[in-house]
Amino acid sequence: MSNHLFALIRSRMPEAGKPFLSLADGSGFDYGATLAWSGRYANALKGVGVGIGDRVVVQVEKSPQAVFLYLACLRAGAVFVPLNTGYTATELDYFVGDAEPRLLVCTPQRAAELGGIAARLGAAVATLGSADDGSLADAARGAAEGFDDVSRSEDDLAALLYTSGTTGRSKGAMLTHGNLASNALTLADYWRFSGGDVLLHALPIFHTHGLFVAINTTLMAGSSMIFLPRFDAAEVLAQLAKATAMMGVPTFYVRLLQQAGLTTETVGHIRLFVSGSAPLLAETHAQWRERTGHAILERYGMTETNMITSNPYDGARVAGAVGMPLPGIFLRIVQSETGQELPQGEIGMIEVKGPNVFKGYWRMPEKTKSEFRPDGFFITGDLGRVDDKGYVHIVGRGKDLVITGGYNVYPKEVETEIDAIPGVFESAVIGVPHADFGEGVTAVVVRKPGASVEEDTILRTLEGRLAKFKQPKRVLFVDELPRNTMGKVQKNLLQAAYKDLYGRG
Ligand code: AMP
């Protein structure tokens, strides 16, 4: 038996001198160096006692060495557990306690703060800084580059990714070698990645999008990446001329549109723009097309399932839709409570099945059981519908559904109507406790710069467009919507901020 995912990566690796990862200053690592450095890191891991199945919790800044560490974990048969760099020591306490890693890798700056947690929970500590510094970087530098990849089957764990958990405890999604390999192969093929591609990478690498969608797809196709430490609109614009593809969250596209330098010339070399992790506004899609001539390809996925659907590469990329299920992936829309499949076109719970779907939540057998149907379909928690051409449309998370006076209101439907009103940039519709209705439909709106649209204009406009029960009871204005690092609107924060809007009844 070989190492399922890394053997596949090896089998598709181009010649040693081909660039894999380039930094903004032009320096970088070719495929030969990537193999050598991942081997050194694998030996360094072994040196501190990391063995098969051991978790390695990693909270470090984005750097080439962090990518080598990810590959080293695969090769050593360890389970890579990346954490958001924003997590505090208290949060780390929970993750380390839950994952029970053999090793915690953190930045040299946090070693003192996190060392106590690791010691108490029985994990060793090593450090890795973004300037190739720290104890693990030193150990890797001194280690041999040759490493015998540990045998792993497709069912063995490759990574544990904690969900962002806006409600309740964050859960560790167990992703296998087979999950990651199948999705990477599918995406490289579906999006036509080849050795000639250069992907502009400005996403964080602790999340499925920047880590698996971007890096594994690059590796599968033997492509190259321009690896930026973070998203900075001016820097991205400056680097776009050298790239052939970019993957981003919707916020990237919104910010780039604010740059005067974004023209058809700056993107002349690009063949593909991909967006995902949060809904892309139809207006952003249209503006991007107007400015650059490119139709952004929107796709949909989640930590637990990798990527599920994608707009077509050749066919129409429909604004506001996330496309069709990827090859080999089954998607159905069901009635949430009964699990009964709904007729085409109706809104319901999105469920998926395929080699991409995770193995379950780490040490949460009951939770895992309740999120899968007996026939193996995973209940995503997202509500959506499939249109008559087969495109999937997401209408929001099930938990964001507003139930007012016994009626279901899908936030997306109301948001789409509000967003079309002149002067509105974007909106978020939430349910707020209401004495008469249970929940009151409430709109939180961001105006376009310089616009002065008011609450009564919005309410009057919606009167003719939406049934009475769907019309917001109030419209509130904010300068911007609260978003997490992946660009998702944090409706839970809005709900908390406005919880007393209608009194406590
Ligand atoms: P995460 O696990 O952090 O990747 O979050 C997954 C969730 O992000 C999904 O369940 C969806 O609610 C949302 N999501 C991802 N991609 C899209 C998209 N293209 N449009 C709308 N929502 C999306």
PDB file of N, CA and C in Angstrom, residues 20-99:
ATOM      1  N   PHE A  20       6.966  25.791  -8.333  1.00  0.00           N
ATOM      2  CA  PHE A  20       5.718  25.415  -7.640  1.00  0.00           C
ATOM      3  C   PHE A  20       5.138  26.646  -6.964  1.00  0.00           C
ATOM      4  N   LEU A  21       5.964  27.314  -6.184  1.00  0.00           N
ATOM      5  CA  LEU A  21       5.461  28.414  -5.366  1.00  0.00           C
ATOM      6  C   LEU A  21       6.406  29.610  -5.490  1.00  0.00           C
ATOM      7  N   SER A  22       5.892  30.746  -5.987  1.00  0.00           N
ATOM      8  CA  SER A  22       6.732  31.934  -6.113  1.00  0.00           C
ATOM      9  C   SER A  22       6.218  33.014  -5.189  1.00  0.00           C
ATOM     10  N   LEU A  23       7.128  33.759  -4.600  1.00  0.00           N
ATOM     11  CA  LEU A  23       6.742  34.858  -3.723  1.00  0.00           C
ATOM     12  C   LEU A  23       6.730  36.153  -4.533  1.00  0.00           C
ATOM     13  N   ALA A  24       6.168  37.196  -3.921  1.00  0.00           N
ATOM     14  CA  ALA A  24       6.012  38.460  -4.644  1.00  0.00           C
ATOM     15  C   ALA A  24       7.349  39.018  -5.131  1.00  0.00           C
ATOM     16  N   ASP A  25       8.412  38.759  -4.374  1.00  0.00           N
ATOM     17  CA  ASP A  25       9.718  39.313  -4.778  1.00  0.00           C
ATOM     18  C   ASP A  25      10.399  38.476  -5.869  1.00  0.00           C
ATOM     19  N   GLY A  26       9.715  37.453  -6.344  1.00  0.00           N
ATOM     20  CA  GLY A  26      10.273  36.655  -7.441  1.00  0.00           C
ATOM     21  C   GLY A  26      11.001  35.406  -6.972  1.00  0.00           C
ATOM     22  N   SER A  27      11.350  35.339  -5.668  1.00  0.00           N
ATOM     23  CA  SER A  27      12.013  34.118  -5.183  1.00  0.00           C
ATOM     24  C   SER A  27      10.960  33.019  -5.045  1.00  0.00           C
ATOM     25  N   GLY A  28      11.408  31.796  -4.816  1.00  0.00           N
ATOM     26  CA  GLY A  28      10.401  30.749  -4.669  1.00  0.00           C
ATOM     27  C   GLY A  28      11.005  29.364  -4.587  1.00  0.00           C
ATOM     28  N   PHE A  29      10.151  28.367  -4.758  1.00  0.00           N
ATOM     29  CA  PHE A  29      10.545  26.969  -4.626  1.00  0.00           C
ATOM     30  C   PHE A  29      10.015  26.202  -5.829  1.00  0.00           C
ATOM     31  N   ASP A  30      10.888  25.418  -6.447  1.00  0.00           N
ATOM     32  CA  ASP A  30      10.405  24.593  -7.559  1.00  0.00           C
ATOM     33  C   ASP A  30       9.910  23.254  -7.001  1.00  0.00           C
ATOM     34  N   TYR A  31       9.441  22.390  -7.901  1.00  0.00           N
ATOM     35  CA  TYR A  31       8.887  21.113  -7.444  1.00  0.00           C
ATOM     36  C   TYR A  31       9.948  20.237  -6.765  1.00  0.00           C
ATOM     37  N   GLY A  32      11.191  20.339  -7.257  1.00  0.00           N
ATOM     38  CA  GLY A  32      12.267  19.553  -6.643  1.00  0.00           C
ATOM     39  C   GLY A  32      12.491  19.993  -5.207  1.00  0.00           C
ATOM     40  N   ALA A  33      12.520  21.316  -5.000  1.00  0.00           N
ATOM     41  CA  ALA A  33      12.726  21.851  -3.651  1.00  0.00           C
ATOM     42  C   ALA A  33      11.526  21.515  -2.759  1.00  0.00           C
ATOM     43  N   THR A  34      10.348  21.506  -3.337  1.00  0.00           N
ATOM     44  CA  THR A  34       9.136  21.182  -2.560  1.00  0.00           C
ATOM     45  C   THR A  34       9.207  19.751  -2.031  1.00  0.00           C
ATOM     46  N   LEU A  35       9.658  18.855  -2.911  1.00  0.00           N
ATOM     47  CA  LEU A  35       9.799  17.457  -2.495  1.00  0.00           C
ATOM     48  C   LEU A  35      10.866  17.345  -1.400  1.00  0.00           C
ATOM     49  N   ALA A  36      11.982  18.046  -1.601  1.00  0.00           N
ATOM     50  CA  ALA A  36      13.079  17.965  -0.630  1.00  0.00           C
ATOM     51  C   ALA A  36      12.662  18.560   0.716  1.00  0.00           C
ATOM     52  N   TRP A  37      12.031  19.747   0.670  1.00  0.00           N
ATOM     53  CA  TRP A  37      11.662  20.388   1.939  1.00  0.00           C
ATOM     54  C   TRP A  37      10.550  19.634   2.670  1.00  0.00           C
ATOM     55  N   SER A  38       9.612  19.087   1.926  1.00  0.00           N
ATOM     56  CA  SER A  38       8.557  18.324   2.618  1.00  0.00           C
ATOM     57  C   SER A  38       9.175  17.078   3.251  1.00  0.00           C
ATOM     58  N   GLY A  39      10.210  16.521   2.601  1.00  0.00           N
ATOM     59  CA  GLY A  39      10.931  15.375   3.175  1.00  0.00           C
ATOM     60  C   GLY A  39      11.649  15.778   4.453  1.00  0.00           C
ATOM     61  N   ARG A  40      12.289  16.957   4.419  1.00  0.00           N
ATOM     62  CA  ARG A  40      12.998  17.425   5.630  1.00  0.00           C
ATOM     63  C   ARG A  40      12.010  17.662   6.778  1.00  0.00           C
ATOM     64  N   TYR A  41      10.905  18.282   6.459  1.00  0.00           N
ATOM     65  CA  TYR A  41       9.902  18.517   7.517  1.00  0.00           C
ATOM     66  C   TYR A  41       9.337  17.192   8.037  1.00  0.00           C
ATOM     67  N   ALA A  42       9.170  16.222   7.129  1.00  0.00           N
ATOM     68  CA  ALA A  42       8.651  14.917   7.587  1.00  0.00           C
ATOM     69  C   ALA A  42       9.653  14.280   8.549  1.00  0.00           C
ATOM     70  N   ASN A  43      10.947  14.392   8.216  1.00  0.00           N
ATOM     71  CA  ASN A  43      11.971  13.852   9.127  1.00  0.00           C
ATOM     72  C   ASN A  43      11.989  14.616  10.447  1.00  0.00           C
ATOM     73  N   ALA A  44      11.781  15.940  10.367  1.00  0.00           N
ATOM     74  CA  ALA A  44      11.757  16.748  11.594  1.00  0.00           C
ATOM     75  C   ALA A  44      10.569  16.327  12.476  1.00  0.00           C
ATOM     76  N   LEU A  45       9.443  16.049  11.850  1.00  0.00           N
ATOM     77  CA  LEU A  45       8.263  15.610  12.617  1.00  0.00           C
ATOM     78  C   LEU A  45       8.565  14.287  13.323  1.00  0.00           C
ATOM     79  N   LYS A  46       9.172  13.387  12.553  1.00  0.00           N
ATOM     80  CA  LYS A  46       9.519  12.083  13.117  1.00  0.00           C
ATOM     81  C   LYS A  46      10.466  12.263  14.305  1.00  0.00           C
ATOM     82  N   GLY A  47      11.373  13.237  14.136  1.00  0.00           N
ATOM     83  CA  GLY A  47      12.360  13.521  15.181  1.00  0.00           C
ATOM     84  C   GLY A  47      11.737  13.959  16.495  1.00  0.00           C
ATOM     85  N   VAL A  48      10.571  14.585  16.437  1.00  0.00           N
ATOM     86  CA  VAL A  48       9.934  14.984  17.705  1.00  0.00           C
ATOM     87  C   VAL A  48       8.840  13.986  18.104  1.00  0.00           C
ATOM     88  N   GLY A  49       8.863  12.834  17.467  1.00  0.00           N
ATOM     89  CA  GLY A  49       7.990  11.749  17.916  1.00  0.00           C
ATOM     90  C   GLY A  49       6.631  11.671  17.255  1.00  0.00           C
ATOM     91  N   VAL A  50       6.419  12.411  16.176  1.00  0.00           N
ATOM     92  CA  VAL A  50       5.113  12.339  15.499  1.00  0.00           C
ATOM     93  C   VAL A  50       5.043  11.044  14.691  1.00  0.00           C
ATOM     94  N   GLY A  51       4.031  10.259  14.954  1.00  0.00           N
ATOM     95  CA  GLY A  51       3.871   8.975  14.260  1.00  0.00           C
ATOM     96  C   GLY A  51       2.555   8.912  13.499  1.00  0.00           C
ATOM     97  N   ILE A  52       2.259   7.745  12.991  1.00  0.00           N
ATOM     98  CA  ILE A  52       1.060   7.535  12.178  1.00  0.00           C
ATOM     99  C   ILE A  52      -0.210   7.865  12.976  1.00  0.00           C
ATOM    100  N   GLY A  53      -1.061   8.662  12.365  1.00  0.00           N
ATOM    101  CA  GLY A  53      -2.344   8.989  12.997  1.00  0.00           C
ATOM    102  C   GLY A  53      -2.262  10.085  14.041  1.00  0.00           C
ATOM    103  N   ASP A  54      -1.051  10.528  14.363  1.00  0.00           N
ATOM    104  CA  ASP A  54      -0.920  11.603  15.363  1.00  0.00           C
ATOM    105  C   ASP A  54      -1.399  12.927  14.765  1.00  0.00           C
ATOM    106  N   ARG A  55      -2.088  13.701  15.592  1.00  0.00           N
ATOM    107  CA  ARG A  55      -2.512  15.020  15.132  1.00  0.00           C
ATOM    108  C   ARG A  55      -1.380  16.033  15.336  1.00  0.00           C
ATOM    109  N   VAL A  56      -1.264  16.920  14.348  1.00  0.00           N
ATOM    110  CA  VAL A  56      -0.300  18.019  14.452  1.00  0.00           C
ATOM    111  C   VAL A  56      -1.118  19.301  14.314  1.00  0.00           C
ATOM    112  N   VAL A  57      -1.296  19.993  15.428  1.00  0.00           N
ATOM    113  CA  VAL A  57      -2.071  21.241  15.403  1.00  0.00           C
ATOM    114  C   VAL A  57      -1.121  22.373  15.014  1.00  0.00           C
ATOM    115  N   VAL A  58      -1.543  23.143  14.006  1.00  0.00           N
ATOM    116  CA  VAL A  58      -0.651  24.149  13.438  1.00  0.00           C
ATOM    117  C   VAL A  58      -1.336  25.515  13.417  1.00  0.00           C
ATOM    118  N   GLN A  59      -0.793  26.455  14.186  1.00  0.00           N
ATOM    119  CA  GLN A  59      -1.307  27.826  14.126  1.00  0.00           C
ATOM    120  C   GLN A  59      -0.127  28.728  13.802  1.00  0.00           C
ATOM    121  N   VAL A  60       0.102  28.920  12.504  1.00  0.00           N
ATOM    122  CA  VAL A  60       1.251  29.727  12.059  1.00  0.00           C
ATOM    123  C   VAL A  60       0.814  30.687  10.959  1.00  0.00           C
ATOM    124  N   GLU A  61       1.643  31.680  10.667  1.00  0.00           N
ATOM    125  CA  GLU A  61       1.356  32.597   9.567  1.00  0.00           C
ATOM    126  C   GLU A  61       1.530  31.848   8.247  1.00  0.00           C
ATOM    127  N   LYS A  62       0.912  32.383   7.218  1.00  0.00           N
ATOM    128  CA  LYS A  62       1.030  31.782   5.886  1.00  0.00           C
ATOM    129  C   LYS A  62       2.478  31.924   5.386  1.00  0.00           C
ATOM    130  N   SER A  63       3.078  30.823   4.977  1.00  0.00           N
ATOM    131  CA  SER A  63       4.446  30.862   4.453  1.00  0.00           C
ATOM    132  C   SER A  63       4.681  29.601   3.623  1.00  0.00           C
ATOM    133  N   PRO A  64       5.699  29.584   2.769  1.00  0.00           N
ATOM    134  CA  PRO A  64       5.998  28.356   2.014  1.00  0.00           C
ATOM    135  C   PRO A  64       6.271  27.194   2.969  1.00  0.00           C
ATOM    136  N   GLN A  65       6.934  27.498   4.100  1.00  0.00           N
ATOM    137  CA  GLN A  65       7.276  26.427   5.044  1.00  0.00           C
ATOM    138  C   GLN A  65       6.013  25.793   5.641  1.00  0.00           C
ATOM    139  N   ALA A  66       4.947  26.597   5.794  1.00  0.00           N
ATOM    140  CA  ALA A  66       3.700  26.027   6.318  1.00  0.00           C
ATOM    141  C   ALA A  66       3.115  25.034   5.298  1.00  0.00           C
ATOM    142  N   VAL A  67       3.316  25.308   4.014  1.00  0.00           N
ATOM    143  CA  VAL A  67       2.853  24.366   2.983  1.00  0.00           C
ATOM    144  C   VAL A  67       3.691  23.085   3.043  1.00  0.00           C
ATOM    145  N   PHE A  68       5.015  23.247   3.233  1.00  0.00           N
ATOM    146  CA  PHE A  68       5.868  22.049   3.337  1.00  0.00           C
ATOM    147  C   PHE A  68       5.458  21.217   4.558  1.00  0.00           C
ATOM    148  N   LEU A  69       5.073  21.899   5.616  1.00  0.00           N
ATOM    149  CA  LEU A  69       4.654  21.186   6.827  1.00  0.00           C
ATOM    150  C   LEU A  69       3.376  20.384   6.558  1.00  0.00           C
ATOM    151  N   TYR A  70       2.458  20.982   5.811  1.00  0.00           N
ATOM    152  CA  TYR A  70       1.225  20.256   5.433  1.00  0.00           C
ATOM    153  C   TYR A  70       1.596  18.990   4.648  1.00  0.00           C
ATOM    154  N   LEU A  71       2.465  19.158   3.641  1.00  0.00           N
ATOM    155  CA  LEU A  71       2.851  17.999   2.818  1.00  0.00           C
ATOM    156  C   LEU A  71       3.614  16.968   3.647  1.00  0.00           C
ATOM    157  N   ALA A  72       4.406  17.474   4.602  1.00  0.00           N
ATOM    158  CA  ALA A  72       5.168  16.572   5.469  1.00  0.00           C
ATOM    159  C   ALA A  72       4.233  15.720   6.323  1.00  0.00           C
ATOM    160  N   CYS A  73       3.157  16.332   6.798  1.00  0.00           N
ATOM    161  CA  CYS A  73       2.187  15.572   7.608  1.00  0.00           C
ATOM    162  C   CYS A  73       1.590  14.451   6.763  1.00  0.00           C
ATOM    163  N   LEU A  74       1.236  14.770   5.511  1.00  0.00           N
ATOM    164  CA  LEU A  74       0.692  13.725   4.631  1.00  0.00           C
ATOM    165  C   LEU A  74       1.709  12.585   4.511  1.00  0.00           C
ATOM    166  N   ARG A  75       2.952  12.949   4.231  1.00  0.00           N
ATOM    167  CA  ARG A  75       3.980  11.929   3.979  1.00  0.00           C
ATOM    168  C   ARG A  75       4.276  11.097   5.218  1.00  0.00           C
ATOM    169  N   ALA A  76       4.174  11.731   6.399  1.00  0.00           N
ATOM    170  CA  ALA A  76       4.474  11.036   7.649  1.00  0.00           C
ATOM    171  C   ALA A  76       3.253  10.280   8.197  1.00  0.00           C
ATOM    172  N   GLY A  77       2.126  10.399   7.496  1.00  0.00           N
ATOM    173  CA  GLY A  77       0.917   9.698   7.951  1.00  0.00           C
ATOM    174  C   GLY A  77       0.272  10.365   9.145  1.00  0.00           C
ATOM    175  N   ALA A  78       0.650  11.622   9.402  1.00  0.00           N
ATOM    176  CA  ALA A  78       0.058  12.363  10.522  1.00  0.00           C
ATOM    177  C   ALA A  78      -1.201  13.085  10.047  1.00  0.00           C
ATOM    178  N   VAL A  79      -1.939  13.646  10.984  1.00  0.00           N
ATOM    179  CA  VAL A  79      -3.183  14.341  10.650  1.00  0.00           C
ATOM    180  C   VAL A  79      -2.954  15.838  10.841  1.00  0.00           C
ATOM    181  N   PHE A  80      -3.063  16.590   9.758  1.00  0.00           N
ATOM    182  CA  PHE A  80      -2.778  18.028   9.768  1.00  0.00           C
ATOM    183  C   PHE A  80      -4.000  18.771  10.313  1.00  0.00           C
ATOM    184  N   VAL A  81      -3.785  19.606  11.330  1.00  0.00           N
ATOM    185  CA  VAL A  81      -4.905  20.331  11.950  1.00  0.00           C
ATOM    186  C   VAL A  81      -4.593  21.831  11.953  1.00  0.00           C
ATOM    187  N   PRO A  82      -4.893  22.528  10.848  1.00  0.00           N
ATOM    188  CA  PRO A  82      -4.572  23.950  10.791  1.00  0.00           C
ATOM    189  C   PRO A  82      -5.591  24.773  11.557  1.00  0.00           C
ATOM    190  N   LEU A  83      -5.127  25.825  12.206  1.00  0.00           N
ATOM    191  CA  LEU A  83      -6.052  26.690  12.947  1.00  0.00           C
ATOM    192  C   LEU A  83      -5.940  28.131  12.477  1.00  0.00           C
ATOM    193  N   ASN A  84      -7.072  28.809  12.493  1.00  0.00           N
ATOM    194  CA  ASN A  84      -7.143  30.231  12.172  1.00  0.00           C
ATOM    195  C   ASN A  84      -6.115  30.986  13.021  1.00  0.00           C
ATOM    196  N   THR A  85      -5.347  31.844  12.372  1.00  0.00           N
ATOM    197  CA  THR A  85      -4.305  32.579  13.098  1.00  0.00           C
ATOM    198  C   THR A  85      -4.898  33.570  14.106  1.00  0.00           C
ATOM    199  N   GLY A  86      -6.199  33.853  13.962  1.00  0.00           N
ATOM    200  CA  GLY A  86      -6.832  34.807  14.873  1.00  0.00           C
ATOM    201  C   GLY A  86      -7.261  34.195  16.203  1.00  0.00           C
ATOM    202  N   TYR A  87      -7.218  32.880  16.334  1.00  0.00           N
ATOM    203  CA  TYR A  87      -7.692  32.270  17.580  1.00  0.00           C
ATOM    204  C   TYR A  87      -6.824  32.649  18.784  1.00  0.00           C
ATOM    205  N   THR A  88      -7.496  32.916  19.895  1.00  0.00           N
ATOM    206  CA  THR A  88      -6.811  33.315  21.125  1.00  0.00           C
ATOM    207  C   THR A  88      -6.343  32.083  21.905  1.00  0.00           C
ATOM    208  N   ALA A  89      -5.598  32.337  22.968  1.00  0.00           N
ATOM    209  CA  ALA A  89      -5.108  31.236  23.808  1.00  0.00           C
ATOM    210  C   ALA A  89      -6.265  30.420  24.386  1.00  0.00           C
ATOM    211  N   THR A  90      -7.346  31.085  24.779  1.00  0.00           N
ATOM    212  CA  THR A  90      -8.495  30.355  25.345  1.00  0.00           C
ATOM    213  C   THR A  90      -9.086  29.417  24.294  1.00  0.00           C
ATOM    214  N   GLU A  91      -9.167  29.920  23.069  1.00  0.00           N
ATOM    215  CA  GLU A  91      -9.699  29.068  22.003  1.00  0.00           C
ATOM    216  C   GLU A  91      -8.746  27.902  21.706  1.00  0.00           C
ATOM    217  N   LEU A  92      -7.452  28.203  21.723  1.00  0.00           N
ATOM    218  CA  LEU A  92      -6.454  27.148  21.504  1.00  0.00           C
ATOM    219  C   LEU A  92      -6.574  26.042  22.546  1.00  0.00           C
ATOM    220  N   ASP A  93      -6.901  26.440  23.748  1.00  0.00           N
ATOM    221  CA  ASP A  93      -7.066  25.487  24.831  1.00  0.00           C
ATOM    222  C   ASP A  93      -8.120  24.446  24.442  1.00  0.00           C
ATOM    223  N   TYR A  94      -9.215  24.919  23.884  1.00  0.00           N
ATOM    224  CA  TYR A  94     -10.268  24.000  23.452  1.00  0.00           C
ATOM    225  C   TYR A  94      -9.786  23.088  22.316  1.00  0.00           C
ATOM    226  N   PHE A  95      -9.153  23.684  21.298  1.00  0.00           N
ATOM    227  CA  PHE A  95      -8.749  22.883  20.137  1.00  0.00           C
ATOM    228  C   PHE A  95      -7.691  21.842  20.500  1.00  0.00           C
ATOM    229  N   VAL A  96      -6.725  22.258  21.326  1.00  0.00           N
ATOM    230  CA  VAL A  96      -5.673  21.314  21.703  1.00  0.00           C
ATOM    231  C   VAL A  96      -6.274  20.207  22.580  1.00  0.00           C
ATOM    232  N   GLY A  97      -7.181  20.591  23.462  1.00  0.00           N
ATOM    233  CA  GLY A  97      -7.840  19.596  24.315  1.00  0.00           C
ATOM    234  C   GLY A  97      -8.669  18.617  23.488  1.00  0.00           C
ATOM    235  N   ASP A  98      -9.297  19.115  22.448  1.00  0.00           N
ATOM    236  CA  ASP A  98     -10.170  18.272  21.625  1.00  0.00           C
ATOM    237  C   ASP A  98      -9.365  17.384  20.665  1.00  0.00           C
ATOM    238  N   ALA A  99      -8.373  17.970  20.000  1.00  0.00           N
ATOM    239  CA  ALA A  99      -7.623  17.213  18.986  1.00  0.00           C
ATOM    240  C   ALA A  99      -6.583  16.292  19.606  1.00  0.00           C
TER     241      ALA A  99
END
